[in-house]
Coordinates of C-alpha atoms and ligand atoms in Angstrom, one line a residue:
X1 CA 120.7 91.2 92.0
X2 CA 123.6 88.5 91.1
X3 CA 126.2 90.8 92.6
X4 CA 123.9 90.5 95.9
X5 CA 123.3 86.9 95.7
X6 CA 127.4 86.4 95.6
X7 CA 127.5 89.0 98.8
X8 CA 125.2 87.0 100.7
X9 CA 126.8 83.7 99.8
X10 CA 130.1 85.2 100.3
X11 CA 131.7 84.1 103.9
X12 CA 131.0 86.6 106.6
X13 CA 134.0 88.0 108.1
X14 CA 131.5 90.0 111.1
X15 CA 130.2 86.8 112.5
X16 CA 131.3 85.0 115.4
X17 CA 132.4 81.7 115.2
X18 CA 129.5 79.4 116.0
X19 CA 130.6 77.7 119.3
X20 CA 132.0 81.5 120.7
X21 CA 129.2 82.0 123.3
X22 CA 129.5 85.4 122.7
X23 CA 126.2 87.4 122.6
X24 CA 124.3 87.9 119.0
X25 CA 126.6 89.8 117.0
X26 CA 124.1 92.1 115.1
X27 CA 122.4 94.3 118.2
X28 CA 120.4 97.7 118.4
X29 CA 122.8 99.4 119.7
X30 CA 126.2 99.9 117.3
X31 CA 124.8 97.5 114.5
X32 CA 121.5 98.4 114.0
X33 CA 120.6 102.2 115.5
X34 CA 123.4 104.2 113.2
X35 CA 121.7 102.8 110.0
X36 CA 118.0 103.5 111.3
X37 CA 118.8 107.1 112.6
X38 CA 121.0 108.2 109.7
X39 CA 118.6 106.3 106.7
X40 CA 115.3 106.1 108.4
X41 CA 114.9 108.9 111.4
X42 CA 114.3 111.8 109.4
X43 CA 110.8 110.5 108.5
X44 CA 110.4 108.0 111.3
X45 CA 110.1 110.1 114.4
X46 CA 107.1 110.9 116.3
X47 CA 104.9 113.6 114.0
X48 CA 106.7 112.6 110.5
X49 CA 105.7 111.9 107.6
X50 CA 106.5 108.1 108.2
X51 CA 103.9 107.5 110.0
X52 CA 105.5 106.1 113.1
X53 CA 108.6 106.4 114.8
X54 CA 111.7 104.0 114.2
X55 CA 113.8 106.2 116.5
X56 CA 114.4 103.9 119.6
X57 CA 114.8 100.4 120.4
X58 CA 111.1 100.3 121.7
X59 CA 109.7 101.8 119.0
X60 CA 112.5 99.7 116.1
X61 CA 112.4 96.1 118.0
X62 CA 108.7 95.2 117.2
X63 CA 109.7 96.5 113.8
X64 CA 112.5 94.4 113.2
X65 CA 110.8 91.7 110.6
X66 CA 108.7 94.6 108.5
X67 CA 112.0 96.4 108.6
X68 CA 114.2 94.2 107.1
X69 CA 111.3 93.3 104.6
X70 CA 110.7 97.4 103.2
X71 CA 115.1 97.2 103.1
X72 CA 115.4 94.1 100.8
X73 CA 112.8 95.0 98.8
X74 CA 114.2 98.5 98.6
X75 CA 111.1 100.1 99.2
X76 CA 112.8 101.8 102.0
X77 CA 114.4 104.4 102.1
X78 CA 112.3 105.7 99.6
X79 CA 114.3 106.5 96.2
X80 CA 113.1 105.6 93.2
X81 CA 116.5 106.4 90.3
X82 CA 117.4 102.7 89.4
X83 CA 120.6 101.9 90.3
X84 CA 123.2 102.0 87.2
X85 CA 121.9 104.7 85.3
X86 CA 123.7 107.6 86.8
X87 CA 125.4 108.3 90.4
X88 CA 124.0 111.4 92.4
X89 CA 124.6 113.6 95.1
X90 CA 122.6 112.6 98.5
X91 CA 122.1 108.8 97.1
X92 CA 120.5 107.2 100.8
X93 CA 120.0 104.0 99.4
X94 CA 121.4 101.3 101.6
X95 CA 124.2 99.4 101.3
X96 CA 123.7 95.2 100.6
X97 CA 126.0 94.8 104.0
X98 CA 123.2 97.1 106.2
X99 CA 120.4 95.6 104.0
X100 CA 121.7 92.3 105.4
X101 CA 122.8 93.5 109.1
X102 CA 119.0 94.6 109.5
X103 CA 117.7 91.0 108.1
X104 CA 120.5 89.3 110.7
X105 CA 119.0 91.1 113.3
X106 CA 115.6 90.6 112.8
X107 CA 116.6 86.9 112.4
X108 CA 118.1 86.8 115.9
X109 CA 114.8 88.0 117.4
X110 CA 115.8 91.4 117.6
X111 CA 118.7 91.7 120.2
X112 CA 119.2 94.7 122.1
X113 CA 122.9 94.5 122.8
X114 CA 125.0 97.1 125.0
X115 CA 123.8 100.6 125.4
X116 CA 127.5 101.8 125.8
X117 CA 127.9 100.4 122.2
X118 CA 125.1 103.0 121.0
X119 CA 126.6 105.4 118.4
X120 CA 123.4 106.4 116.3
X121 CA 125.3 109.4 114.2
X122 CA 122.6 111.9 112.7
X123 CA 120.0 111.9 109.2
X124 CA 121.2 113.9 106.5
X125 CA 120.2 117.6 106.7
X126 CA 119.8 120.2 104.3
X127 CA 121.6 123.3 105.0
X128 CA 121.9 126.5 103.0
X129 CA 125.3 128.2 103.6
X130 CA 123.4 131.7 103.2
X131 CA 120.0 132.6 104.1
X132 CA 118.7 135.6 101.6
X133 CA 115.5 135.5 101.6
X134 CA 112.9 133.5 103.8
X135 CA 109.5 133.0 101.3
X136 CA 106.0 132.5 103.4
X137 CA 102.9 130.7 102.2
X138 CA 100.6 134.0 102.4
X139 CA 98.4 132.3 105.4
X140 CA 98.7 129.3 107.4
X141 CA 96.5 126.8 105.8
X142 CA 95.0 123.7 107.3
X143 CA 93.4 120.8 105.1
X144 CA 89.7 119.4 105.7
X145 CA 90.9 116.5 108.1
X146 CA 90.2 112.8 106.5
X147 CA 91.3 114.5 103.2
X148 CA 93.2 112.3 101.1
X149 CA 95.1 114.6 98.6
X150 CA 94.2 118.5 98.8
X151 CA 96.7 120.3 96.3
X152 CA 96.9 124.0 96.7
X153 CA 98.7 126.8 95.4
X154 CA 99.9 129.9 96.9
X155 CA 101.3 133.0 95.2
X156 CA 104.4 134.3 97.6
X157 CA 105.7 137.9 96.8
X158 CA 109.2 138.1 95.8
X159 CA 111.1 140.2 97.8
X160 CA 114.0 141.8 95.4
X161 CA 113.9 145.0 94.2
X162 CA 116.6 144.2 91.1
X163 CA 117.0 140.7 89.1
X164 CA 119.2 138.2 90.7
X165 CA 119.6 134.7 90.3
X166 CA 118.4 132.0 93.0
X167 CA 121.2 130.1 94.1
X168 CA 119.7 127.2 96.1
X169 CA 116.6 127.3 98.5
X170 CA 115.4 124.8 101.4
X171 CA 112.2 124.0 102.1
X172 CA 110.7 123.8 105.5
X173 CA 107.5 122.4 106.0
X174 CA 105.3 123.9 108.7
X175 CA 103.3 120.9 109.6
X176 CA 105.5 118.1 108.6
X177 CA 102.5 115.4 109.2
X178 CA 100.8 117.1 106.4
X179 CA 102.9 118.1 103.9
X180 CA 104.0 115.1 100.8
X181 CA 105.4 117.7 98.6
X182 CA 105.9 121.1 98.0
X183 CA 107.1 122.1 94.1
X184 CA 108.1 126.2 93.5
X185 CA 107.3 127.5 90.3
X186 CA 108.4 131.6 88.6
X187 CA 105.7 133.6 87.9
X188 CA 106.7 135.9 85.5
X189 CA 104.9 139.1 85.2
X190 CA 103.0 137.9 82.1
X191 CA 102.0 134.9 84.3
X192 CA 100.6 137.0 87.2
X193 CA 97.3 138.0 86.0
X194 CA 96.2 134.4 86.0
X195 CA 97.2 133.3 89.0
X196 CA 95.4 136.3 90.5
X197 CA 92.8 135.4 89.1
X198 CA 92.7 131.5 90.1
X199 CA 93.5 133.1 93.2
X200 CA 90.0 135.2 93.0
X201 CA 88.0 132.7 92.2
X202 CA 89.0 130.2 94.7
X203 CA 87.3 131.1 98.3
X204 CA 89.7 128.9 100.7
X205 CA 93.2 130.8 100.7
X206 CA 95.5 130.1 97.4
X207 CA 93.6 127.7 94.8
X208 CA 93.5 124.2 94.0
X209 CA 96.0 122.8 91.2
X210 CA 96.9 119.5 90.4
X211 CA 100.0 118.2 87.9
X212 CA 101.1 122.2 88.0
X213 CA 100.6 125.6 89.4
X214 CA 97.0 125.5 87.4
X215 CA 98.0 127.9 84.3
X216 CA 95.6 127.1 81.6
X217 CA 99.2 125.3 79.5
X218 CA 100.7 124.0 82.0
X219 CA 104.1 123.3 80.4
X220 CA 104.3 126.6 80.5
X221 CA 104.9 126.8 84.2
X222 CA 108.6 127.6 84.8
X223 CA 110.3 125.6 87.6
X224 CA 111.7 127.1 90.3
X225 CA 112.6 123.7 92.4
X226 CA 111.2 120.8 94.1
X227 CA 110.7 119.3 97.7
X228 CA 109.2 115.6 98.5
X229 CA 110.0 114.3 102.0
X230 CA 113.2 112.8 102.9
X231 CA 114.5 115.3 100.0
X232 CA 117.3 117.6 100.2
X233 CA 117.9 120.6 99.1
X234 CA 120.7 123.1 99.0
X235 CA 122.9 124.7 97.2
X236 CA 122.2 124.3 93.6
X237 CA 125.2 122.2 91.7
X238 CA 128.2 123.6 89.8
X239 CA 128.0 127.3 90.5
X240 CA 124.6 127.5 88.8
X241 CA 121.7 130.0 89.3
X242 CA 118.8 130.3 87.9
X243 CA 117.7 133.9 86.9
X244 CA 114.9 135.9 89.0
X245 CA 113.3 139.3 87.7
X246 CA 112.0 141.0 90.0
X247 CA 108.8 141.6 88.7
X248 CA 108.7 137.9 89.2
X249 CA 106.7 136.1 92.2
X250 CA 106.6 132.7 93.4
X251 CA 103.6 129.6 93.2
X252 CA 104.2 127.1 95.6
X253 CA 102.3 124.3 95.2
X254 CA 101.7 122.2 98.3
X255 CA 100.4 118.6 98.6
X256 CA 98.5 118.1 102.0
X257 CA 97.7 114.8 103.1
X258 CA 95.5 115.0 106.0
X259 CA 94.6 110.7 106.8
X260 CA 95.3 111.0 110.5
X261 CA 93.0 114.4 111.4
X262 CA 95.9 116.4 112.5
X263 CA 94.3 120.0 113.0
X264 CA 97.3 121.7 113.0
X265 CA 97.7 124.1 110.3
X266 CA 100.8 124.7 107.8
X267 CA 102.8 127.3 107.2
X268 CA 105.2 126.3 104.5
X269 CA 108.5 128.3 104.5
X270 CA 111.4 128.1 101.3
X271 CA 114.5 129.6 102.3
X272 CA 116.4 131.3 99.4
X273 CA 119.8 132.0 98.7
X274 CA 120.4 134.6 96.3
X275 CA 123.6 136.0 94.4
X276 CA 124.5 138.9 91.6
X277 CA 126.2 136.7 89.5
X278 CA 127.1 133.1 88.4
X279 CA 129.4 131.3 87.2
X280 CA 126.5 129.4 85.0
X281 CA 123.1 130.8 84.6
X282 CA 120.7 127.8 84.4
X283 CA 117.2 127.0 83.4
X284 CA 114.9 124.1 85.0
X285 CA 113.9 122.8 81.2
X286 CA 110.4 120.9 80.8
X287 CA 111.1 117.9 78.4
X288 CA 107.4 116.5 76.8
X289 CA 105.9 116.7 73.4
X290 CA 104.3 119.7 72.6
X291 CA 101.7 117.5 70.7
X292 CA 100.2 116.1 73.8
X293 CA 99.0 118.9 75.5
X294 CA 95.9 119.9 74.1
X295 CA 94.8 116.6 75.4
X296 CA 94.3 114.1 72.1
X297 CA 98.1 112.9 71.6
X298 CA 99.1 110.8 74.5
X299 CA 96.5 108.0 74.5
X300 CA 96.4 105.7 77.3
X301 CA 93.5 103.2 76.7
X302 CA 90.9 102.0 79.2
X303 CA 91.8 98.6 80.5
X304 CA 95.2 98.8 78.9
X305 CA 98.7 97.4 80.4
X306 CA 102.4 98.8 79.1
X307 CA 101.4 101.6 77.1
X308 CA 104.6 103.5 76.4
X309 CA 104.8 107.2 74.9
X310 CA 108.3 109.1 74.1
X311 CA 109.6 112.2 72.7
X312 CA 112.7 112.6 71.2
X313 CA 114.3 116.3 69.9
X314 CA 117.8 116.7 68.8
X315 CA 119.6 119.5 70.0
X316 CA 119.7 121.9 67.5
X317 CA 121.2 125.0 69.4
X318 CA 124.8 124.4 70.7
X319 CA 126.6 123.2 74.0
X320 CA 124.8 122.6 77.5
X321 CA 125.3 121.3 80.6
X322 CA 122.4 119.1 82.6
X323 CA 123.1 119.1 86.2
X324 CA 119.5 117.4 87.5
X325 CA 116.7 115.1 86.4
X326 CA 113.2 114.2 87.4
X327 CA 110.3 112.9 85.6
X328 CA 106.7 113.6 86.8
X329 CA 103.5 111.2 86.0
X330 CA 100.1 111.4 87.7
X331 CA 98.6 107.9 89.3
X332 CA 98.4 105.4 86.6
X333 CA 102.6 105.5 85.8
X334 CA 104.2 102.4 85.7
X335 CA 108.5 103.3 84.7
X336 CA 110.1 106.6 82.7
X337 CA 112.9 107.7 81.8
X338 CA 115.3 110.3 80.7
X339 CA 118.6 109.7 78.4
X340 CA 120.9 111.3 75.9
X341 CA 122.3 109.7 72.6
X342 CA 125.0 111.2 72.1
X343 CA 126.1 111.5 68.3
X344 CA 128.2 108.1 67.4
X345 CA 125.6 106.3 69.3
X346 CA 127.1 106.4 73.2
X347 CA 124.0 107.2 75.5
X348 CA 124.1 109.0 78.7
X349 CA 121.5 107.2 81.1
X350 CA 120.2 110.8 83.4
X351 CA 117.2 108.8 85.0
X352 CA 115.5 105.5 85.3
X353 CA 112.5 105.2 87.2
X354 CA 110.9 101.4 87.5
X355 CA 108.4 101.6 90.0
X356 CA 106.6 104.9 89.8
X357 CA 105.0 106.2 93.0
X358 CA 103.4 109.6 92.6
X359 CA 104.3 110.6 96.5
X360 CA 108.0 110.1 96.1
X361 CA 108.8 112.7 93.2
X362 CA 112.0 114.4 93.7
X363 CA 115.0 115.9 91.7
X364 CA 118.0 113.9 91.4
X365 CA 121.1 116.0 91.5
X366 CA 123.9 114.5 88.9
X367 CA 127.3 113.9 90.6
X368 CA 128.7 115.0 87.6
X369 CA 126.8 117.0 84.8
X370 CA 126.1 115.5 81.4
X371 CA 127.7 117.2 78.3
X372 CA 125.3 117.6 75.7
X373 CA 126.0 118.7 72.0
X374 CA 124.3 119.7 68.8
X375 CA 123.2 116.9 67.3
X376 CA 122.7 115.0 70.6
X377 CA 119.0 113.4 71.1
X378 CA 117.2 113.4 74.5
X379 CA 114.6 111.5 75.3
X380 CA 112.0 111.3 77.9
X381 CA 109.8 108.5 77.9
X382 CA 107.2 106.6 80.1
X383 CA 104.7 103.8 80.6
X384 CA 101.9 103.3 82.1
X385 CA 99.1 101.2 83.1
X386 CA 95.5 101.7 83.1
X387 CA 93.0 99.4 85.1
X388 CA 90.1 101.9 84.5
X389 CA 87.2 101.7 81.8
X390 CA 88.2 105.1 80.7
X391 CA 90.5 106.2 77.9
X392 CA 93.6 108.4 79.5
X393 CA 95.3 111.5 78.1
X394 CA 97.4 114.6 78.8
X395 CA 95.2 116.8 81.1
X396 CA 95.3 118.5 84.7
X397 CA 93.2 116.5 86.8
X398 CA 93.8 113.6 89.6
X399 CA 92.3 110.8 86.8
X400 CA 94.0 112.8 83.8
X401 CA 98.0 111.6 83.2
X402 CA 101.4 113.8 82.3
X403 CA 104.4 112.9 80.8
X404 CA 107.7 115.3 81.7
X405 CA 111.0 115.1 82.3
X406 CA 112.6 118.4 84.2
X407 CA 116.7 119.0 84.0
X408 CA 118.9 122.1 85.0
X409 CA 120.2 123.1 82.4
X410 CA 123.1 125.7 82.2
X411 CA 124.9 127.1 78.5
Ligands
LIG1 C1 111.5 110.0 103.1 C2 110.8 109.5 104.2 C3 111.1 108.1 104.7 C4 112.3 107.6 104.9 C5 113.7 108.2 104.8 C6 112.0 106.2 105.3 N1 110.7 106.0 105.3 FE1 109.7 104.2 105.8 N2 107.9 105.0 105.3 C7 107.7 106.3 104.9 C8 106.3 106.5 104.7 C9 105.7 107.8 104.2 C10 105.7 105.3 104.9 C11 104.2 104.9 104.7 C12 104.0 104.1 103.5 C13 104.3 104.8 102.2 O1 103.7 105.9 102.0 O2 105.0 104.3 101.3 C14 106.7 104.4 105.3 C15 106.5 103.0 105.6 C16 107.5 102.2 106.1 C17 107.2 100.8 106.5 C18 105.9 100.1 106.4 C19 105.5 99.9 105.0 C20 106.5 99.1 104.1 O3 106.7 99.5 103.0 O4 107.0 98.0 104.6 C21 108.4 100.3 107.0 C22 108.7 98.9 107.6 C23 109.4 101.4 106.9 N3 108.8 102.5 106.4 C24 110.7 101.3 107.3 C25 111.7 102.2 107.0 C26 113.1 102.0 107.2 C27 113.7 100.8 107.8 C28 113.7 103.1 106.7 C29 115.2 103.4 106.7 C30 116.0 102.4 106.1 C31 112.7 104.0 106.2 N4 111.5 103.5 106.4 C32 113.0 105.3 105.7 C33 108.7 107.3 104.8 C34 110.0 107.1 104.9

């Protein structure tokens, strides 16, 4: 915030002198279009999930005040790691100088400037550098329309005949207006006869689950990877992998949102890359209290504000790396986090979320992984609030609340 108020007070080397003439110096085209179609595009185009399109100057220009508004306030682009805990790969937060070019130009009323100046660039796009495998949700699956939240599971086969390890994936929505996230989870073969038999007993295709892929311990769900919009995904980091049996399948859990009516239905792809070896076989580790799950542990009171539960374990079992974070709380989370103390007392900041929002879950990749040793302590904490007259715990459902941290680890 300071180092903000300084840059805005600082003196502006891009503006014109004030008796130049010249025309506004912050216009659509060159100023204003590269930041929208490179920060802002990949959601806010006709049929995405932004809602509407931000993609031209006709569509941007009416815009211009509520833009500069969702920048400053840094509800847009959507991103929710505080800044100063850790750095990360694919950070699309904007810059104070394009935070304040986008307020400058909503100030001068918008200006459209010189098309010959227009140089929009392109959004961010996730590429694999290998296709493997391409994963399918079984049928193509439409949510009743007006539906708020419809959360559905699918078990996909798994299409390898010997182990290997998945080396990155990218998922591709089907129906983009629908889709708020999608999370993959292993089902190992011990896992299979219950999912077949949520599967069974649910007559639209897959079955509904909520918080998880719907296993009756849901901590016991193993992770395969996560999607939310604006998300990428890739490669995984660091020459990591994380092992696949294969007498494994694959859950993917899919959160339709279907407010607009669209009757289009989805057909979720995840493309997987696959390898023999790596250099670091890794594991997507849960981090919550074993306590809480049956339900009793984690009490959020009715009518409450702040109440904060953490977990703390030492490392008891050697070296590892962690090479990604996220933290997942249902509706009534307020901040979490994730850190390391490291033994002496140094602490290693992995993720710091201040203003939950349940739609923008995602995994944040570590530019650099954190070292963590025997003896280390990590920590996953959060905080909620609770407007309703009924007392919160640990449980599966929409009104029911979670606390979890998720990392990559490797050995
Ligand atoms: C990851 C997808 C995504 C990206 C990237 C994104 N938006 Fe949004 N935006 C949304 C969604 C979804 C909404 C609807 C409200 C919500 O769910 O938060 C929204 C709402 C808005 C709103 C109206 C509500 C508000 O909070 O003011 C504005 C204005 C906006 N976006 C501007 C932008 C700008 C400017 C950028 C780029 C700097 C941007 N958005 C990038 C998804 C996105």
């Amino acid at each position: 915030m300071l180092l903000f108020a300084l840059f805005a007070c600082a003196p502006d080397a891009d503006s014109a002198p004030p008796d130049s003439g010249v025309a506004p110096d912050v216009a659509w085209y060159g100023d204003v279009e590269p930041i929208l179609t490179q920060s802002c595009s990949g959601c806010h185009v006709a049929g995405g999930v932004g809602g509407f399109p931000l993609d031209s100057y006709a569509t941007a220009a009416p815009m211009a005040g509520a833009i500069a508004d969702a920048v400053e306030a840094r509800r847009m682009p959507p991103w929710k790691a505080v800044e100063g805990c850790n750095d990360y790969e694919g950070d699309p937060s904007l810059s104070a100088a394009a935070i304040k070019r986008l307020r400058s130009w909503s100030d001068a009323g918008a200006p459209e400037g010189n098309a010959a100046d227009s140089a929009p660039g392109a959004p961010p796009s996730s590429v694999l550098p290998r296709v493997d495998e391409t994963l399918e949700l079984p049928v193509a699956y439409s949510p009743a329309a007006g539906v708020d939240d419809d959360y559905r599971c699918f078990l996909m086969d798994w299409p390898r005949a010997e182990s290997t390890y998945v080396t990155g994936y990218r998922m591709l929505p089907g129906n983009a207006a629908l889709v708020h996230h999608v999370i993959a989870y292993i089902a190992p073969a011990s896992q299979l006869d219950e999912y077949r038999a949520l599967d069974d007993a649910d007559t639209d295709p897959g079955w509904t689950c909520y918080g998880g892929p719907g296993l009756s311990n849901q901590a016991d769900a193993e992770w395969l990877g996560a999607w939310a919009p604006g998300g990428v995904n890739g490669e995984f980091p660091n020459g990591t992998g994380i092992p696949m049996r294969a007498d494994s399948e694959v859950v993917l859990q899919v959160h339709y949102n279907n407010r607009s009516g669209d009757t289009e239905p989805d057909l979720t792809k995840m493309e997987v890359m696959v390898s023999e070896e790596v250099e670091s076989p890794a594991y997507i580790q849960p981090w919550t209290n074993p306590r809480w799950l049956d339900g009793s542990g984690m009490d959020i009171p009715a009518n409450s504000e702040g109440t904060t539960h953490s977990f703390s374990l030492a490392d008891t079992w050697g070296t590892f790396q962690v090479h990604t974070a996220s933290l997942h709380m249902h509706q009534l989370g307020r901040s979490a986090f994730l850190e390391v103390e490291h033994e002496g007392g140094d602490k290693s900041c992995l993720l710091t979320i201040e203003d939950w929002d349940f739609n923008w879950q995602r995994t944040y990749v570590l530019s650099e992984p954190v070292t963590v040793k025997k003896g280390d302590v990590l920590t996953v904490s959060c905080t909620w609030d609770n407007p309703t007259d009924e007392d919160v715990n640990w449980g599966e459902g929409t009104g029911d609340e979670m606390c979890l941290g998720t990392m990559l680890f490797s050995y």
